[in-house]
Tab-separated table of C-alpha atoms in Angstrom:
chain	number	residue	atom	x	y	z
A	779	MET	CA	-153.358	-85.310	50.150
A	780	ASP	CA	-156.180	-82.379	48.804
A	781	SER	CA	-159.043	-84.735	47.113
A	782	THR	CA	-159.322	-82.346	44.494
A	783	TYR	CA	-156.639	-84.493	42.593
A	784	GLN	CA	-155.749	-88.100	42.038
A	785	VAL	CA	-151.823	-89.384	42.653
A	786	ASN	CA	-150.511	-91.933	41.171
A	787	PRO	CA	-148.338	-94.168	42.989
A	788	GLU	CA	-145.559	-93.267	41.060
A	789	TRP	CA	-146.134	-89.890	42.054
A	790	GLN	CA	-145.808	-91.416	45.530
A	791	LYS	CA	-142.965	-93.058	45.531
A	792	LEU	CA	-140.593	-89.779	43.576
A	793	ALA	CA	-142.131	-88.007	46.401
A	794	ASN	CA	-140.010	-90.230	48.488
A	795	GLN	CA	-136.838	-89.828	46.522
A	796	ILE	CA	-136.647	-86.043	46.158
A	797	VAL	CA	-139.294	-83.963	48.612
A	798	LYS	CA	-136.194	-83.268	50.897
A	799	PRO	CA	-135.027	-79.666	52.257
A	800	GLN	CA	-132.512	-77.675	49.706
A	801	GLN	CA	-134.128	-79.134	46.190
A	802	ILE	CA	-135.062	-77.940	43.712
A	803	VAL	CA	-137.529	-79.055	41.159
A	804	LEU	CA	-138.098	-78.245	37.600
A	805	VAL	CA	-141.122	-79.842	35.773
A	806	ILE	CA	-141.088	-80.100	32.104
A	807	GLY	CA	-143.368	-82.255	29.995
A	808	ALA	CA	-145.903	-81.750	26.170
A	809	THR	CA	-148.838	-79.791	26.516
A	810	ASP	CA	-151.549	-81.804	29.307
A	811	THR	CA	-149.592	-84.312	31.003
A	812	GLY	CA	-150.195	-83.689	34.125
A	813	LYS	CA	-147.114	-81.191	35.034
A	814	SER	CA	-149.230	-78.306	37.021
A	815	THR	CA	-151.398	-80.942	39.390
A	816	PHE	CA	-148.270	-82.927	40.094
A	817	CYS	CA	-146.425	-79.799	41.021
A	818	ARG	CA	-149.216	-79.079	43.337
A	819	PHE	CA	-149.313	-82.686	44.495
A	820	LEU	CA	-144.744	-82.286	45.534
A	821	ALA	CA	-145.616	-78.782	47.063
A	822	ASP	CA	-148.616	-80.605	49.209
A	823	TYR	CA	-146.064	-82.985	50.368
A	824	ALA	CA	-143.653	-80.738	51.334
A	825	LEU	CA	-145.587	-78.754	53.239
A	826	VAL	CA	-147.373	-81.803	54.893
A	827	SER	CA	-143.697	-82.978	55.239
A	828	GLY	CA	-142.568	-79.337	57.184
A	829	LEU	CA	-140.711	-77.906	54.187
A	830	LYS	CA	-141.322	-73.863	53.200
A	831	VAL	CA	-142.527	-74.265	50.107
A	832	ALA	CA	-142.436	-71.263	46.922
A	833	CYS	CA	-143.466	-72.813	43.909
A	834	VAL	CA	-142.317	-70.713	41.110
A	835	ASP	CA	-145.259	-71.047	37.489
A	836	ALA	CA	-143.264	-69.975	34.205
A	837	ASP	CA	-146.178	-71.526	32.065
A	838	ILE	CA	-146.839	-67.791	30.974
A	839	GLY	CA	-150.316	-68.878	29.033
A	840	GLN	CA	-151.622	-70.842	31.812
A	841	SER	CA	-150.294	-69.265	34.708
A	842	ARG	CA	-151.694	-70.438	37.471
A	843	ILE	CA	-149.882	-67.858	39.867
A	844	GLY	CA	-150.223	-64.339	38.955
A	845	PRO	CA	-151.820	-63.728	35.038
A	846	PRO	CA	-150.780	-64.735	32.616
A	847	THR	CA	-147.840	-63.253	30.287
A	848	THR	CA	-146.092	-63.362	33.578
A	849	VAL	CA	-144.110	-65.308	35.208
A	850	GLY	CA	-144.673	-65.974	39.247
A	851	ILE	CA	-144.123	-67.267	42.445
A	852	LYS	CA	-145.244	-67.820	45.531
A	853	SER	CA	-144.810	-69.409	48.851
A	854	PHE	CA	-145.828	-71.436	51.463
A	855	ALA	CA	-145.899	-72.247	55.121
A	856	PRO	CA	-146.519	-75.750	56.514
A	857	ASP	CA	-147.336	-74.106	60.321
A	858	GLU	CA	-149.683	-71.511	58.767
A	859	GLN	CA	-151.130	-74.419	56.334
A	860	ILE	CA	-151.458	-76.978	58.447
A	861	ARG	CA	-153.545	-74.852	60.930
A	862	THR	CA	-155.666	-73.570	58.572
A	863	GLU	CA	-156.281	-77.902	57.133
A	864	LYS	CA	-155.799	-76.167	53.895
A	865	ARG	CA	-152.972	-76.943	50.558
A	866	VAL	CA	-151.653	-75.315	48.365
A	867	VAL	CA	-153.947	-72.956	46.880
A	868	PHE	CA	-153.294	-70.906	43.415
A	869	ASP	CA	-155.592	-69.033	43.505
A	870	GLY	CA	-153.938	-66.356	40.793
A	871	SER	CA	-152.032	-64.116	43.295
A	872	ALA	CA	-148.040	-63.494	43.112
A	873	GLU	CA	-146.265	-62.523	45.739
A	874	LYS	CA	-143.970	-61.131	42.972
A	875	LEU	CA	-143.969	-61.120	38.895
A	876	TYR	CA	-141.970	-61.049	35.845
A	877	PHE	CA	-143.811	-59.478	33.140
A	878	VAL	CA	-142.887	-62.024	30.214
A	879	GLY	CA	-145.258	-59.977	28.301
A	880	ASP	CA	-147.157	-62.652	25.678
A	881	VAL	CA	-148.945	-66.206	26.170
A	882	SER	CA	-146.668	-67.719	23.732
A	883	SER	CA	-142.819	-68.736	23.744
A	884	SER	CA	-141.643	-68.144	20.874
A	885	GLY	CA	-139.389	-64.482	20.018
A	886	HIS	CA	-139.486	-64.435	24.256
A	887	PHE	CA	-136.811	-66.792	25.624
A	888	LEU	CA	-135.079	-64.372	27.108
A	889	GLU	CA	-137.863	-62.478	29.024
A	890	ILE	CA	-139.177	-66.121	30.244
A	891	LEU	CA	-135.476	-67.047	31.249
A	892	THR	CA	-134.728	-64.278	32.847
A	893	GLY	CA	-138.167	-64.511	34.672
A	894	ILE	CA	-137.314	-67.743	35.788
A	895	ARG	CA	-134.393	-67.099	37.425
A	896	LEU	CA	-135.051	-63.993	39.190
A	897	MET	CA	-138.255	-66.067	40.422
A	898	VAL	CA	-135.753	-68.758	41.746
A	899	ASP	CA	-133.501	-66.280	43.376
A	900	SER	CA	-136.783	-64.869	44.595
A	901	ALA	CA	-137.824	-68.126	46.524
A	902	ARG	CA	-134.071	-68.579	47.606
A	903	GLN	CA	-133.964	-65.107	49.196
A	904	THR	CA	-137.376	-65.980	51.538
A	905	ASP	CA	-135.737	-69.246	52.669
A	906	ALA	CA	-137.541	-71.143	51.143
A	907	ASP	CA	-137.052	-75.099	51.951
A	908	PHE	CA	-138.731	-76.605	48.875
A	909	VAL	CA	-138.423	-74.933	45.243
A	910	VAL	CA	-140.877	-76.456	42.506
A	911	ILE	CA	-141.059	-74.891	38.813
A	912	ASP	CA	-143.726	-75.508	36.416
A	913	THR	CA	-143.225	-74.553	32.559
A	914	THR	CA	-144.784	-74.909	29.615
A	915	GLY	CA	-145.494	-77.483	27.360
A	916	TYR	CA	-143.821	-75.970	24.480
A	917	ILE	CA	-141.415	-78.870	24.012
A	918	HIS	CA	-140.927	-80.382	20.080
A	919	ASP	CA	-139.729	-78.183	17.908
A	920	PRO	CA	-135.384	-77.549	18.174
A	921	PRO	CA	-135.994	-73.896	19.391
A	922	ALA	CA	-137.831	-75.415	22.392
A	923	VAL	CA	-135.126	-77.624	23.054
A	924	VAL	CA	-132.921	-74.601	23.040
A	925	LEU	CA	-134.766	-72.999	25.692
A	926	LYS	CA	-135.601	-75.864	28.077
A	927	GLN	CA	-131.497	-77.296	28.142
A	928	HIS	CA	-130.807	-73.366	29.084
A	929	LYS	CA	-133.620	-73.357	31.797
A	930	ILE	CA	-131.743	-76.254	32.895
A	931	GLU	CA	-128.402	-74.735	32.710
A	932	LEU	CA	-129.429	-71.578	33.886
A	933	ILE	CA	-131.880	-72.392	37.092
A	934	ARG	CA	-129.173	-75.769	38.080
A	935	PRO	CA	-131.838	-78.105	39.505
A	936	ASN	CA	-131.052	-80.459	41.489
A	937	HIS	CA	-133.850	-82.589	40.010
A	938	LEU	CA	-135.676	-82.677	36.136
A	939	VAL	CA	-139.147	-84.511	36.190
A	940	CYS	CA	-139.876	-85.236	32.599
A	941	ILE	CA	-143.395	-85.600	32.441
A	942	GLY	CA	-144.158	-87.647	29.006
A	943	ARG	CA	-143.260	-90.173	26.700
A	944	SER	CA	-138.969	-90.811	27.350
A	945	ALA	CA	-138.272	-90.643	23.394
A	946	GLU	CA	-139.765	-87.183	23.376
A	947	LEU	CA	-138.335	-85.631	26.323
A	948	ALA	CA	-134.795	-87.310	25.129
A	949	GLN	CA	-133.450	-85.046	22.703
A	950	ILE	CA	-133.519	-82.108	25.672
A	951	THR	CA	-132.348	-84.634	28.321
A	952	ALA	CA	-129.428	-86.549	26.386
A	953	CYS	CA	-126.774	-84.491	26.763
A	954	TYR	CA	-127.371	-83.920	31.062
A	955	THR	CA	-127.750	-87.942	31.698
A	956	GLN	CA	-124.131	-88.006	33.036
A	957	GLN	CA	-123.756	-85.317	34.864
A	958	GLU	CA	-123.298	-85.690	38.437
A	959	TRP	CA	-125.231	-82.373	39.782
A	960	LEU	CA	-128.383	-83.535	37.908
A	961	ASP	CA	-131.032	-86.227	39.210
A	962	ILE	CA	-132.914	-86.903	36.094
A	963	HIS	CA	-136.463	-88.177	36.454
A	964	SER	CA	-139.011	-90.059	34.696
A	965	LEU	CA	-142.767	-89.974	34.800
A	966	LEU	CA	-145.685	-90.849	32.337
A	967	PRO	CA	-148.624	-88.877	31.471
A	968	HIS	CA	-151.360	-88.768	34.362
A	969	ARG	CA	-153.842	-91.122	33.902
A	970	ASN	CA	-156.750	-88.641	34.086
A	971	VAL	CA	-155.434	-85.794	32.084
A	972	ARG	CA	-157.819	-84.398	30.398
A	973	LEU	CA	-156.794	-82.831	26.581
A	974	LYS	CA	-157.905	-79.003	26.547
A	975	SER	CA	-158.686	-77.444	22.841
A	976	SER	CA	-156.518	-74.087	21.923
A	977	SER	CA	-160.355	-72.852	22.336
A	978	LEU	CA	-160.398	-73.426	26.011
A	979	ARG	CA	-156.934	-72.476	26.865
A	980	SER	CA	-157.820	-69.211	25.257
A	981	GLN	CA	-161.114	-69.489	27.603
A	982	TYR	CA	-158.872	-69.703	30.596
A	983	ARG	CA	-156.440	-66.867	29.558
A	984	LYS	CA	-159.909	-65.142	29.485
A	985	ASP	CA	-160.950	-65.513	32.749
A	986	GLN	CA	-157.670	-65.305	34.349
A	987	PHE	CA	-157.459	-61.382	32.953
A	988	ASN	CA	-161.223	-60.282	33.187
A	989	ALA	CA	-160.272	-61.723	37.457
A	990	ASP	CA	-156.987	-60.002	37.583
A	991	PHE	CA	-158.803	-56.538	36.199
A	992	SER	CA	-162.319	-57.155	38.305
A	993	GLY	CA	-163.261	-53.504	39.571
A	994	SER	CA	-159.963	-51.735	37.578
A	995	SER	CA	-159.229	-48.851	37.156
A	996	ILE	CA	-157.459	-45.769	34.604
A	997	GLN	CA	-154.903	-44.048	35.805
A	998	ASN	CA	-152.987	-41.548	33.484
A	999	LEU	CA	-149.112	-41.013	33.241
A	1000	CYS	CA	-147.260	-38.568	31.853
A	1001	PHE	CA	-144.270	-39.554	29.568
A	1002	GLY	CA	-142.218	-37.354	31.645
A	1003	GLN	CA	-142.665	-39.863	34.073
A	1004	ILE	CA	-141.260	-42.885	32.690
A	1005	ARG	CA	-138.521	-44.922	30.555
A	1006	GLY	CA	-139.812	-47.007	28.850
A	1007	GLY	CA	-138.563	-50.917	27.997
A	1008	ARG	CA	-139.406	-53.017	25.625
A	1009	THR	CA	-140.105	-50.613	23.182
A	1010	PRO	CA	-138.348	-47.373	21.201
A	1011	PHE	CA	-140.504	-44.542	23.062
A	1012	PHE	CA	-139.350	-43.232	26.394
A	1013	ILE	CA	-135.997	-43.137	25.973
A	1014	GLY	CA	-134.984	-40.354	24.072
A	1015	ARG	CA	-135.675	-36.813	24.093
A	1016	PRO	CA	-139.687	-35.302	23.159
A	1017	ALA	CA	-139.713	-33.365	20.027
A	1018	ASN	CA	-140.519	-29.896	20.483
A	1019	GLU	CA	-143.799	-28.138	19.020
A	1020	LYS	CA	-141.232	-26.953	16.168
A	1021	GLU	CA	-139.465	-30.481	15.320
A	1022	LEU	CA	-143.242	-31.724	14.971
A	1023	GLU	CA	-144.016	-29.300	12.529
A	1024	ILE	CA	-140.648	-29.513	10.700
A	1025	LEU	CA	-141.118	-33.652	10.550
A	1026	SER	CA	-144.809	-33.061	9.678
A	1027	ARG	CA	-143.389	-31.361	6.620
A	1028	LEU	CA	-140.640	-33.550	5.708
A	1029	THR	CA	-142.974	-36.726	6.100
A	1030	GLU	CA	-146.374	-34.833	4.688
A	1031	THR	CA	-148.273	-36.464	7.812
A	1032	GLU	CA	-149.784	-35.095	10.813
A	1033	ILE	CA	-146.555	-35.945	13.285
A	1034	HIS	CA	-147.758	-36.879	16.681
A	1035	TYR	CA	-144.991	-37.550	18.942
A	1036	ALA	CA	-141.406	-37.842	18.154
A	1037	GLU	CA	-137.922	-38.431	20.143
A	1038	TRP	CA	-134.853	-38.112	19.896
A	1039	GLY	CA	-131.465	-40.543	20.529
A	1040	HIS	CA	-128.065	-40.574	19.325
A	1041	ARG	CA	-128.301	-40.073	15.312
A	1042	THR	CA	-131.859	-42.113	15.577
A	1043	LEU	CA	-135.562	-40.234	15.762
A	1044	CYS	CA	-138.923	-42.573	16.953
A	1045	LEU	CA	-141.870	-41.311	16.092
A	1046	ILE	CA	-145.442	-41.264	16.142
A	1047	ALA	CA	-147.042	-40.332	12.610
A	1048	SER	CA	-151.204	-40.553	11.474
A	1049	THR	CA	-149.945	-43.066	8.666
A	1050	PRO	CA	-148.153	-45.687	8.470
A	1051	LEU	CA	-144.459	-44.130	7.180
A	1052	SER	CA	-143.615	-45.701	3.517
A	1053	LYS	CA	-140.046	-47.065	3.607
A	1054	ALA	CA	-138.471	-44.571	1.755
A	1055	ALA	CA	-140.494	-41.775	3.446
A	1056	ARG	CA	-138.202	-43.293	6.344
A	1057	ALA	CA	-135.244	-43.400	4.363
A	1058	HIS	CA	-135.339	-39.332	3.102
A	1059	ILE	CA	-135.965	-38.574	6.602
A	1060	LYS	CA	-133.336	-40.463	7.681
A	1061	SER	CA	-130.646	-39.130	4.638
A	1062	TYR	CA	-131.780	-35.792	5.326
A	1063	LEU	CA	-131.335	-35.176	8.754
A	1064	SER	CA	-128.509	-37.638	8.428
A	1065	LEU	CA	-129.658	-40.188	11.146
A	1066	THR	CA	-128.407	-43.510	11.567
A	1067	ARG	CA	-132.347	-44.851	12.272
A	1068	VAL	CA	-135.396	-43.806	11.828
A	1069	THR	CA	-138.874	-45.836	13.556
A	1070	ALA	CA	-142.103	-45.311	12.894
A	1071	ALA	CA	-145.535	-46.238	14.810
A	1072	VAL	CA	-149.227	-45.381	14.407
A	1073	PRO	CA	-150.662	-44.424	17.095
A	1074	ALA	CA	-152.702	-47.838	17.090
A	1075	TYR	CA	-149.149	-49.343	18.037
A	1076	PHE	CA	-150.301	-48.281	22.035
A	1077	LYS	CA	-154.341	-49.254	21.802
A	1078	ASN	CA	-154.536	-51.621	24.512
A	1079	ARG	CA	-151.004	-53.095	24.651
A	1080	LEU	CA	-150.364	-55.216	27.529
A	1081	VAL	CA	-147.578	-53.454	29.707
A	1082	GLY	CA	-145.827	-54.337	33.067
A	1083	LEU	CA	-144.933	-51.262	35.759
A	1084	ILE	CA	-141.762	-51.434	37.478
A	1085	ASN	CA	-141.176	-49.926	40.232
A	1086	ALA	CA	-138.457	-48.257	41.687
A	1087	ILE	CA	-136.386	-51.371	42.774
A	1088	GLY	CA	-136.850	-53.098	39.952
A	1089	ASP	CA	-139.872	-55.437	40.258
A	1090	THR	CA	-143.477	-55.418	38.471
A	1091	TYR	CA	-145.990	-54.855	40.473
A	1092	ALA	CA	-148.836	-54.498	38.507
A	1093	ILE	CA	-149.813	-55.279	34.882
A	1094	GLY	CA	-151.898	-52.959	32.626
A	1095	ILE	CA	-153.795	-51.935	29.717
A	1096	ILE	CA	-153.578	-48.656	27.796
A	1097	GLU	CA	-156.556	-47.538	27.265
A	1098	ALA	CA	-155.590	-44.846	25.419
A	1099	VAL	CA	-152.897	-41.801	24.104
A	1100	ASP	CA	-153.306	-37.917	24.810
A	1101	PHE	CA	-150.544	-36.194	22.476
A	1102	GLN	CA	-150.932	-33.330	23.133
A	1103	LYS	CA	-151.000	-33.815	27.065
A	1104	ARG	CA	-148.218	-36.349	26.469
A	1105	GLU	CA	-149.746	-38.532	29.145
A	1106	LEU	CA	-151.345	-42.353	28.700
A	1107	SER	CA	-154.050	-43.934	30.133
A	1108	ILE	CA	-153.888	-47.474	31.691
A	1109	ARG	CA	-155.988	-49.664	33.388
A	1110	CYS	CA	-154.610	-50.861	36.107
A	1111	PRO	CA	-156.017	-54.102	38.337
A	1112	PHE	CA	-157.991	-52.502	41.346
A	1113	SER	CA	-155.825	-53.314	44.093
A	1114	LYS	CA	-152.557	-51.955	42.154
A	1115	VAL	CA	-154.876	-48.115	41.636
A	1116	GLY	CA	-153.546	-46.374	44.527
A	1117	ASP	CA	-149.804	-47.377	43.934
A	1118	ALA	CA	-149.943	-47.570	39.950
A	1119	ALA	CA	-149.329	-43.513	39.579
A	1120	LYS	CA	-147.122	-43.245	42.616
A	1121	GLN	CA	-144.818	-46.451	41.853
A	1122	ALA	CA	-144.541	-46.396	37.741
A	1123	CYS	CA	-140.660	-45.729	37.160
A	1124	ALA	CA	-140.813	-48.283	33.974
A	1125	ILE	CA	-142.787	-49.443	31.518
A	1126	GLN	CA	-142.216	-52.278	29.493
A	1127	PHE	CA	-144.609	-53.006	26.980
A	1128	GLY	CA	-145.287	-56.106	25.885
A	1129	ASP	CA	-146.486	-57.674	22.266
A	1130	TYR	CA	-150.220	-58.950	23.714
A	1131	ARG	CA	-153.088	-56.714	23.023
A	1132	LEU	CA	-155.699	-57.591	25.655
A	1133	GLU	CA	-159.463	-56.009	25.085
A	1134	LEU	CA	-160.907	-57.143	28.541
A	1135	ASN	CA	-164.807	-59.425	28.443
A	1136	ALA	CA	-164.044	-59.975	24.870
């Protein structure tokens, strides 16, 4: 196997059992237990065995496939890999992405579950013989247990590999121990695993983002071209100039932009609107909901660029917004620059804000 990592004897023994055609393996465990290395080992082992492998990386904070904040997939064909005397190489590139929008699982369970399911479905569509799924080290508190259990039930893997002390993972696996469709395997953490500090993890993310946006360029996308996802904006009718004047008088501050929905109003104001001001507008205009933000809402926000078939073909950074021209200036990776303005028909707003080279 590749000399860049050492193989535990237990790994070899388990691989002999589970690396077979038409198998899906989900790997869980705490932070710094060797999950990612073990997933790479399984993929290497499957390639040597002549299987087409698909790797799904759902570790959104420390992703090796695609940039952080995404769930990515990459496949490897045995003939090609053996001919070039290589094994699995995670170079940050992905064949397909799903944009989660943050580096933390908290508050993003639905996005993570959706992304994993879509990437596993993609692996099935590409006729992968063997699928291995890496996950975050978020396992300890009750919401983490629920998230991991939903992953298991949504993916329905053939094998669940638990890396860590059995006691800390029992709360996740207990309800599946007698179910026939799932084989549960336990491994101790890799003996050579190194603990990484939060600062090292943060630096890794910065390096990955800087690499992804190396040679990037600004693309201007007009408001009328796009529809918004995970945001209250770009889904309604834009207010005209007269309406903006009226709203500015009502709020006693400049309203840069506003959209009308079904008895709803979303607006961007120069200064934050108080709860009382929003309540006044809501009552005066007989609305059911008023949402307000300031221009900083957009600044440095990471977004997913979605094409007409619903795929995330790139991530971008909102660097500026021009309310007069009604367009967003989005920094896109160099490889996607030519496609961004043409392909983008929807933008998914993430919670993560990114300043490059910071």
